[in-house]
Amino acid sequence: MANNILTMDKLVNHCKQTGFVFRGSDIYDGLANTWDYGPIGVELKNNIKRAWWKRFVQESDNSFGVDAAILMNSRVWDASGHTTSFSDPKIDCRECKMRERADNIIEEYANKHNISVVVDKMSNSEMEAFIAEHKINCPKCGKHNWTNIRQFNLMFETSRGVTDDNQNKIYLRPETAQGEFVNFLNVQRTTRAKVPFGIAQIGKAFRNEITPGNFIFRTIEFEQMEHQWFCKGEDGSKFYDQYKKQAYDFLIDLGFNKDSLRFKDHDKLAHYAAAACDIQYLFPMGWSELNGIHNRTDYDLSRHQEFSGKTMQYLDPVTNEKYIPNVIEYSIGCDRLLLATLCNAYDEQKLENGETRVVMHFAPVVAPYKVAVLPLQKDLNAKAREIYKKLQKHFMCTIDEAGSIGKRYRRQDQIGTPMCVTIDFDTISDNTVTIRDRDTMEQIRLPIDELISYVQNKLVF
Ligand code: ATP
């Protein structure tokens, strides 16, 4: 079931109080659509990236990683089409100067009034007509006095060197995918990979998003985890289906609830695409894109061949056939997945003593800390530190020596630590500890020697 106790405000507050996520440039009143990860958030994020890499690179028989430069030759963005068409339809309120995405205000209005529209298929003039016909007002000042719609390019520009002219113009990459495309033959040659094979990358991307972000759902700087699978054209739809399944299974294995995930085919396909869909998650603000899967045909490599003048053809060593492979792209925002992970994990439970505990039910593999070590009394702190040191060699752990044991459990529950190890006087005499499970709150006794393998078994992913 969807998590119906959670609002975005509640989550933002929880993240701020516990150290998952803080407002970017907080002491300067923030910078719209930027956020900073705190001590717990950075662990969660690193763990999500590791789990993704394990699944899509380490456990793939034929996928390889790259870490391409964020700044690329501007011709890359001409070839990809970003310089000309990576834009959103913007509309300004003449009264209060609020800038909005025209497609967003139409969608919101249509959802509210149960009107069925496919906004992706509307031209700018159709959108203007819809806004006028339905007298859609500015969400900020409530007036209806809009400019015409203009396309607004989402790429951040900067310039290289000392002169700020067009020739030196470069862009912060708006997606990581082009780093995989331009390195297609470098990777193929150095790994001697045979088509079909994949190239994966995790890295920062930047988009000049001006609309409210819904916390870390939409930010101007974010990380993408992208995987491009290069295959023969006739195998495209087979691999497209395979990646749909793999992308979905990855989420289920991370503990996502089936009821809060769904596939959504794109209403309007890009002219080069053979198929495209998103996996949507039921966020507190409603169903929204979590990741995309696209059959991009041979468009990307063909465009780079055309713009660079360098061949992008693959030579099949068995048949001697030369061709430009098709690409199946699977792309997921790491920050967006982290937001969905937080939403999916958040829970409030009434306890027998009448208290409410907030507990984050993370899959252990992504939990920020795997174990918290809790000595029951001061005299046991030295023994607890000894065990903590041992565990630290293997896992990210924390130690908490202050406060009642109940309070300490609550502190770990709210950051999702799956196991708490309590040290008591029996630990000194018989070298055993108590392990308390975050979700069931059940406790078992275990010899210290078995602790590491016990925790390791819980982390298999
Ligand atoms: P949206 O429709 O939400 O703007 P998109 O279709 O433009 O997303 P893609 O270009 O396909 O997104 O990017 C792939 C993934 O990157 C998305 O599925 C999403 O998880 C993530 N992503 C895209 N834009 C942002 C952003 N501004 N902030 C955070 N994550 C993003």
XYZ file of C-alpha atoms and ligand atoms in Angstrom:
492
model
C 0.000 0.000 0.000
C 1.052 3.564 -0.549
C 2.438 5.359 2.464
C -0.532 7.524 3.420
C 0.843 8.877 6.684
C 3.583 10.789 4.947
C 3.494 14.332 3.598
C 6.431 15.984 1.889
C 6.669 18.589 4.689
C 6.883 15.861 7.286
C 9.632 14.113 5.334
C 11.620 17.322 4.773
C 11.452 17.985 8.493
C 12.444 14.441 9.415
C 15.425 14.629 7.041
C 16.536 17.945 8.492
C 16.220 16.798 12.128
C 18.055 13.521 11.636
C 20.769 14.610 9.189
C 19.653 13.042 5.922
C 19.203 16.235 3.893
C 19.612 19.954 4.633
C 18.553 22.949 2.593
C 21.401 24.035 0.277
C 23.202 27.243 1.398
C 20.955 27.103 4.463
C 22.441 30.005 6.455
C 21.950 32.274 3.410
C 18.247 31.378 3.191
C 18.909 28.647 0.666
C 19.114 28.508 -3.124
C 15.948 27.260 -4.806
C 16.014 23.586 -5.794
C 19.364 22.777 -4.180
C 19.870 20.481 -1.184
C 22.851 19.160 0.773
C 23.153 15.605 2.041
C 24.073 15.315 5.721
C 25.988 12.565 7.543
C 23.201 9.981 7.239
C 22.094 11.081 3.771
C 25.508 10.717 2.202
C 25.720 7.141 3.510
C 22.289 6.310 2.116
C 23.185 7.847 -1.221
C 26.531 6.054 -1.491
C 24.816 2.768 -0.619
C 22.160 3.296 -3.304
C 24.856 3.987 -5.878
C 26.817 0.903 -4.807
C 23.721 -1.320 -4.979
C 22.891 -0.009 -8.465
C 26.466 -0.477 -9.708
C 26.591 -3.984 -8.270
C 23.380 -4.944 -10.016
C 24.014 -3.301 -13.408
C 27.804 -3.544 -13.760
C 29.301 -6.079 -11.359
C 26.584 -8.700 -11.890
C 26.221 -8.086 -15.605
C 28.306 -10.379 -17.785
C 28.992 -7.693 -20.324
C 28.687 -4.190 -18.872
C 31.483 -1.762 -18.131
C 31.722 1.521 -16.284
C 33.040 4.926 -17.296
C 33.415 8.206 -15.464
C 33.371 10.859 -18.186
C 34.110 14.571 -17.782
C 31.178 16.800 -16.838
C 32.336 19.434 -19.309
C 32.284 18.166 -22.865
C 33.019 19.643 -26.273
C 29.965 21.745 -27.211
C 29.597 19.804 -30.464
C 28.418 16.888 -28.312
C 25.326 18.907 -27.387
C 24.768 19.951 -31.007
C 24.856 16.299 -32.011
C 22.558 15.189 -29.207
C 20.074 17.949 -30.031
C 20.293 19.595 -26.601
C 21.437 23.006 -27.869
C 18.382 23.331 -30.081
C 15.629 21.417 -28.370
C 16.329 20.710 -24.700
C 13.786 23.195 -23.483
C 10.586 23.545 -21.489
C 7.571 25.699 -22.373
C 7.670 28.640 -19.964
C 4.967 31.157 -19.289
C 5.237 34.275 -17.094
C 2.583 35.944 -14.989
C 2.581 39.625 -15.969
C 1.188 40.606 -12.569
C 3.545 38.949 -10.066
C 6.358 37.915 -12.480
C 6.063 34.257 -11.422
C 7.513 31.933 -14.077
C 5.777 28.588 -14.587
C 6.007 25.587 -16.879
C 2.921 25.841 -19.051
C 2.588 22.048 -19.311
C 2.672 21.750 -15.509
C -0.081 24.258 -14.839
C -2.272 22.606 -17.475
C -1.663 19.160 -16.007
C -2.447 20.349 -12.485
C -5.624 22.050 -13.651
C -6.710 19.021 -15.675
C -6.101 16.625 -12.764
C -8.032 18.862 -10.381
C -11.016 19.189 -12.713
C -10.956 15.644 -14.071
C -10.291 16.771 -17.634
C -8.414 14.342 -19.815
C -5.587 15.991 -21.785
C -2.350 14.626 -23.193
C -0.229 17.673 -22.592
C 2.903 16.104 -24.136
C 1.151 16.159 -27.476
C 0.093 19.831 -27.335
C 1.863 22.568 -29.273
C 2.615 25.910 -27.581
C -0.372 27.573 -29.248
C -2.655 24.718 -28.160
C -1.418 25.151 -24.604
C -1.990 28.912 -24.739
C -5.516 28.292 -26.034
C -6.227 25.785 -23.235
C -5.005 28.203 -20.550
C -7.147 31.011 -22.003
C -10.252 28.861 -22.516
C -10.166 27.496 -18.964
C -9.073 30.825 -17.498
C -6.301 29.151 -15.539
C -4.992 31.615 -12.964
C -1.488 32.149 -11.652
C -0.961 29.764 -8.694
C 0.895 32.529 -6.819
C -1.207 35.703 -7.191
C -4.444 34.202 -8.519
C -4.664 36.578 -11.504
C -5.065 35.645 -15.138
C -2.626 37.767 -17.118
C -0.107 35.530 -18.835
C 2.596 36.193 -21.429
C 2.845 33.959 -24.480
C 4.671 30.664 -24.022
C 8.374 30.649 -24.847
C 10.779 27.727 -24.973
C 13.479 28.009 -22.296
C 16.680 25.975 -22.678
C 17.522 24.001 -19.550
C 21.275 23.813 -20.030
C 23.562 25.835 -17.768
C 26.081 27.708 -19.865
C 29.517 28.825 -18.901
C 32.571 29.824 -20.860
C 36.026 28.434 -21.069
C 39.144 30.589 -20.865
C 39.193 34.347 -20.524
C 36.874 35.600 -23.221
C 33.177 35.266 -22.719
C 32.107 34.777 -26.326
C 30.120 32.181 -28.195
C 33.166 30.279 -29.383
C 34.193 29.521 -25.825
C 30.724 28.614 -24.659
C 30.512 25.292 -22.863
C 27.736 23.613 -20.885
C 27.385 21.755 -17.629
C 26.150 18.413 -18.902
C 22.356 18.022 -18.632
C 22.624 14.202 -18.693
C 25.406 11.662 -18.295
C 24.409 9.529 -21.299
C 26.556 11.366 -23.850
C 29.687 10.349 -21.924
C 28.786 6.742 -22.629
C 27.971 7.339 -26.291
C 31.176 9.204 -27.163
C 33.217 6.457 -25.464
C 31.406 3.598 -27.195
C 34.362 2.536 -29.347
C 36.991 3.301 -26.660
C 35.245 0.917 -24.287
C 34.590 -1.697 -26.968
C 38.249 -1.679 -28.110
C 39.812 -1.763 -24.626
C 37.519 -4.437 -23.207
C 37.234 -6.392 -26.496
C 33.499 -6.466 -25.798
C 31.201 -7.989 -28.368
C 27.805 -6.503 -29.139
C 25.521 -6.738 -27.215
C 27.259 -5.024 -24.309
C 26.595 -2.152 -21.924
C 28.249 1.000 -20.637
C 27.218 2.458 -17.292
C 27.942 5.690 -15.536
C 26.975 7.445 -12.324
C 27.551 11.163 -12.261
C 26.285 14.695 -11.813
C 23.969 16.381 -14.269
C 22.670 19.954 -14.224
C 19.401 21.429 -15.440
C 18.164 24.972 -15.039
C 14.819 23.862 -13.614
C 12.804 26.825 -12.469
C 9.700 25.058 -11.224
C 9.304 24.119 -7.550
C 11.195 20.937 -6.979
C 9.161 18.930 -4.438
C 12.186 18.528 -2.172
C 14.908 16.494 -3.944
C 12.535 15.235 -6.647
C 13.556 17.989 -9.054
C 16.782 19.836 -8.414
C 19.114 21.892 -10.575
C 22.071 19.644 -9.745
C 21.523 15.917 -9.406
C 23.116 12.565 -9.980
C 22.061 10.141 -12.662
C 22.702 6.437 -12.880
C 22.547 5.553 -16.553
C 23.092 2.348 -18.436
C 23.281 2.164 -22.227
C 22.961 -1.261 -23.799
C 24.334 -1.509 -27.361
C 22.685 -4.188 -29.468
C 21.654 -5.168 -32.995
C 18.597 -3.337 -34.281
C 16.509 -6.498 -34.544
C 17.188 -7.323 -30.861
C 16.074 -3.889 -29.631
C 12.598 -4.775 -28.447
C 13.780 -7.968 -26.715
C 16.362 -6.023 -24.688
C 13.917 -3.167 -24.070
C 11.589 -5.646 -22.354
C 14.514 -7.172 -20.491
C 15.617 -3.775 -19.098
C 12.062 -2.946 -18.072
C 12.079 -6.100 -16.005
C 15.553 -5.560 -14.579
C 14.761 -1.968 -13.612
C 11.562 -3.097 -11.883
C 13.201 -6.058 -10.107
C 15.945 -3.771 -8.795
C 13.306 -1.624 -7.089
C 11.446 -4.618 -5.672
C 14.724 -6.004 -4.289
C 15.348 -2.650 -2.611
C 12.118 -3.228 -0.705
C 9.688 -1.182 -2.806
C 6.060 -2.018 -2.494
C 4.472 -3.269 -5.746
C 1.408 -1.083 -5.153
C 3.475 2.063 -5.274
C 5.148 1.330 -8.622
C 3.705 1.315 -12.109
C 4.839 1.436 -15.723
C 3.730 4.348 -17.865
C 4.300 4.331 -21.622
C 5.210 7.714 -23.074
C 2.260 9.396 -24.800
C 4.519 10.983 -27.361
C 7.656 9.257 -28.650
C 10.712 11.263 -29.695
C 11.046 11.052 -33.505
C 13.993 8.635 -33.239
C 12.643 6.418 -30.437
C 11.121 3.003 -31.070
C 9.672 2.672 -27.549
C 9.798 4.585 -24.266
C 8.306 4.185 -20.811
C 8.835 5.346 -17.252
C 8.522 3.533 -13.988
C 6.492 5.825 -11.787
C 6.418 5.846 -7.994
C 3.534 7.042 -5.848
C 5.300 9.986 -4.162
C 3.412 12.063 -1.548
C 2.544 14.534 -4.348
C 1.211 11.764 -6.605
C 2.435 9.357 -9.312
C 5.652 10.725 -10.820
C 8.557 9.479 -12.907
C 11.241 7.575 -11.074
C 13.184 6.256 -14.058
C 12.997 5.997 -17.821
C 13.658 3.129 -20.236
C 14.032 3.979 -23.909
C 14.743 2.182 -27.149
C 16.732 4.972 -28.813
C 17.451 3.061 -32.059
C 20.828 3.974 -33.630
C 20.098 7.702 -33.318
C 22.776 8.674 -30.777
C 25.740 6.922 -32.346
C 24.652 7.968 -35.862
C 24.453 11.607 -34.810
C 27.901 11.449 -33.229
C 29.270 9.849 -36.390
C 27.715 12.659 -38.430
C 28.876 15.534 -36.195
C 32.355 14.251 -35.319
C 33.178 12.779 -38.708
C 34.502 9.678 -36.885
C 33.062 6.259 -37.495
C 30.834 4.841 -34.796
C 30.461 1.508 -36.549
C 31.035 -1.768 -34.828
C 32.801 -4.525 -36.734
C 31.373 -7.934 -35.941
C 34.455 -10.204 -35.621
C 32.509 -13.311 -36.673
C 30.453 -12.096 -39.634
C 32.649 -9.092 -40.593
C 29.474 -7.074 -40.742
C 29.848 -3.351 -39.958
C 26.963 -1.495 -38.372
C 25.923 1.181 -35.883
C 24.272 -0.548 -32.911
C 20.951 0.409 -31.375
C 20.806 1.661 -27.799
C 18.496 0.650 -24.972
C 18.811 3.301 -22.303
C 17.908 2.851 -18.659
C 18.234 6.045 -16.681
C 17.397 6.742 -13.045
C 18.076 9.785 -10.906
C 19.972 8.781 -7.790
C 18.452 11.620 -5.760
C 14.968 10.772 -6.987
C 15.489 7.128 -6.071
C 16.754 8.271 -2.678
C 13.580 10.318 -2.197
C 11.439 7.322 -3.145
C 13.507 5.147 -0.788
C 12.857 7.574 2.070
C 9.122 7.686 1.296
C 8.910 3.909 1.007
C 10.799 3.371 4.272
C 9.002 5.928 6.455
C 6.655 4.512 9.064
C 5.042 5.602 12.325
C 4.129 2.836 14.753
C 2.150 2.931 17.973
C 3.972 0.966 20.641
C 2.443 -0.980 23.543
C 3.530 1.707 26.020
C 1.531 4.289 24.058
C 4.564 5.973 22.480
C 4.903 6.381 18.732
C 8.102 5.347 17.061
C 9.213 6.686 13.686
C 11.041 3.929 11.892
C 12.727 3.859 8.501
C 12.408 0.335 7.083
C 15.359 0.556 4.673
C 16.645 -2.592 3.009
C 19.766 -3.299 5.143
C 22.019 -2.961 2.088
C 21.183 0.753 1.747
C 20.729 1.629 5.439
C 23.186 4.399 6.447
C 24.500 2.492 9.467
C 24.295 -1.288 9.545
C 24.827 -1.645 13.284
C 24.567 0.580 16.340
C 26.548 -0.493 19.391
C 24.831 0.385 22.658
C 26.481 -0.288 26.058
C 23.844 -0.656 28.785
C 25.957 1.069 31.434
C 28.970 3.352 31.641
C 31.212 0.563 32.995
C 30.619 -1.275 29.720
C 31.757 1.536 27.429
C 35.285 0.146 27.007
C 33.990 -3.286 25.955
C 31.485 -1.621 23.615
C 34.251 0.429 21.958
C 36.283 -2.756 21.452
C 33.362 -4.414 19.623
C 32.623 -1.221 17.695
C 36.240 -1.090 16.450
C 35.956 -4.689 15.220
C 32.704 -4.037 13.362
C 33.978 -0.794 11.811
C 36.499 -2.767 9.789
C 33.580 -4.354 7.934
C 30.553 -2.061 8.072
C 29.493 1.514 8.604
C 28.522 1.508 12.302
C 27.710 3.939 15.042
C 28.011 3.864 18.820
C 25.642 5.557 21.229
C 26.532 5.647 24.905
C 24.081 8.288 26.160
C 20.458 8.139 27.341
C 18.008 5.410 28.239
C 18.116 2.294 26.087
C 14.585 3.019 24.843
C 15.614 6.487 23.631
C 18.689 5.059 21.959
C 16.612 2.469 20.100
C 14.265 5.254 18.921
C 17.226 7.283 17.625
C 18.398 4.320 15.573
C 14.881 3.452 14.362
C 14.382 6.918 12.934
C 17.543 6.694 10.838
C 16.836 3.086 9.853
C 19.702 1.203 11.516
C 18.686 -2.442 10.986
C 20.556 -3.936 13.953
C 21.337 -2.686 17.446
C 23.945 -4.607 19.435
C 23.595 -4.126 23.185
C 26.487 -4.795 25.522
C 25.609 -5.907 29.070
C 27.447 -7.536 31.972
C 27.006 -11.026 30.507
C 29.040 -9.783 27.530
C 32.055 -9.480 29.853
C 31.615 -12.953 31.334
C 30.530 -15.017 28.305
C 31.424 -12.942 25.235
C 27.872 -12.739 23.928
C 25.779 -9.752 22.889
C 22.118 -9.038 22.254
C 21.038 -8.112 18.730
C 17.770 -6.267 18.336
C 16.025 -6.248 14.970
C 14.744 -2.819 13.860
C 11.531 -4.042 12.220
C 10.352 -6.794 14.573
C 12.071 -5.360 17.685
C 12.879 -8.967 18.577
C 16.135 -9.728 20.334
C 18.494 -12.693 20.126
C 21.714 -13.569 21.933
C 24.834 -14.267 19.868
C 28.543 -14.969 20.538
C 30.693 -11.968 19.555
C 32.654 -14.224 17.196
C 29.535 -14.787 15.099
C 28.544 -11.147 14.918
C 30.308 -10.192 11.694
C 28.973 -13.110 9.645
C 25.491 -12.558 11.122
C 25.474 -8.945 9.924
C 27.036 -9.881 6.582
C 24.207 -12.346 5.891
C 21.654 -9.584 6.372
C 23.354 -7.432 3.759
C 23.250 -9.840 0.824
C 21.664 -8.079 -2.123
P 11.216 14.847 -15.803
O 10.108 14.520 -16.787
O 10.895 14.500 -14.374
O 11.773 16.223 -15.966
P 12.961 13.636 -17.678
O 12.031 12.761 -18.421
O 13.416 14.918 -18.256
O 12.411 13.881 -16.182
P 15.334 12.144 -18.144
O 15.971 13.173 -18.984
O 14.823 10.908 -18.799
O 14.211 12.793 -17.248
O 16.333 11.796 -16.957
C 16.439 10.508 -16.408
C 16.170 10.485 -14.922
O 16.919 11.509 -14.261
C 14.728 10.780 -14.553
O 13.968 9.604 -14.636
C 14.859 11.257 -13.126
O 14.968 10.150 -12.230
C 16.193 11.980 -13.136
N 16.007 13.432 -13.249
C 15.737 14.148 -14.364
N 15.659 15.458 -14.091
C 15.914 15.582 -12.760
C 15.997 16.692 -11.866
N 15.836 17.941 -12.286
N 16.243 16.447 -10.566
C 16.434 15.190 -10.121
N 16.386 14.108 -10.913
C 16.124 14.287 -12.219
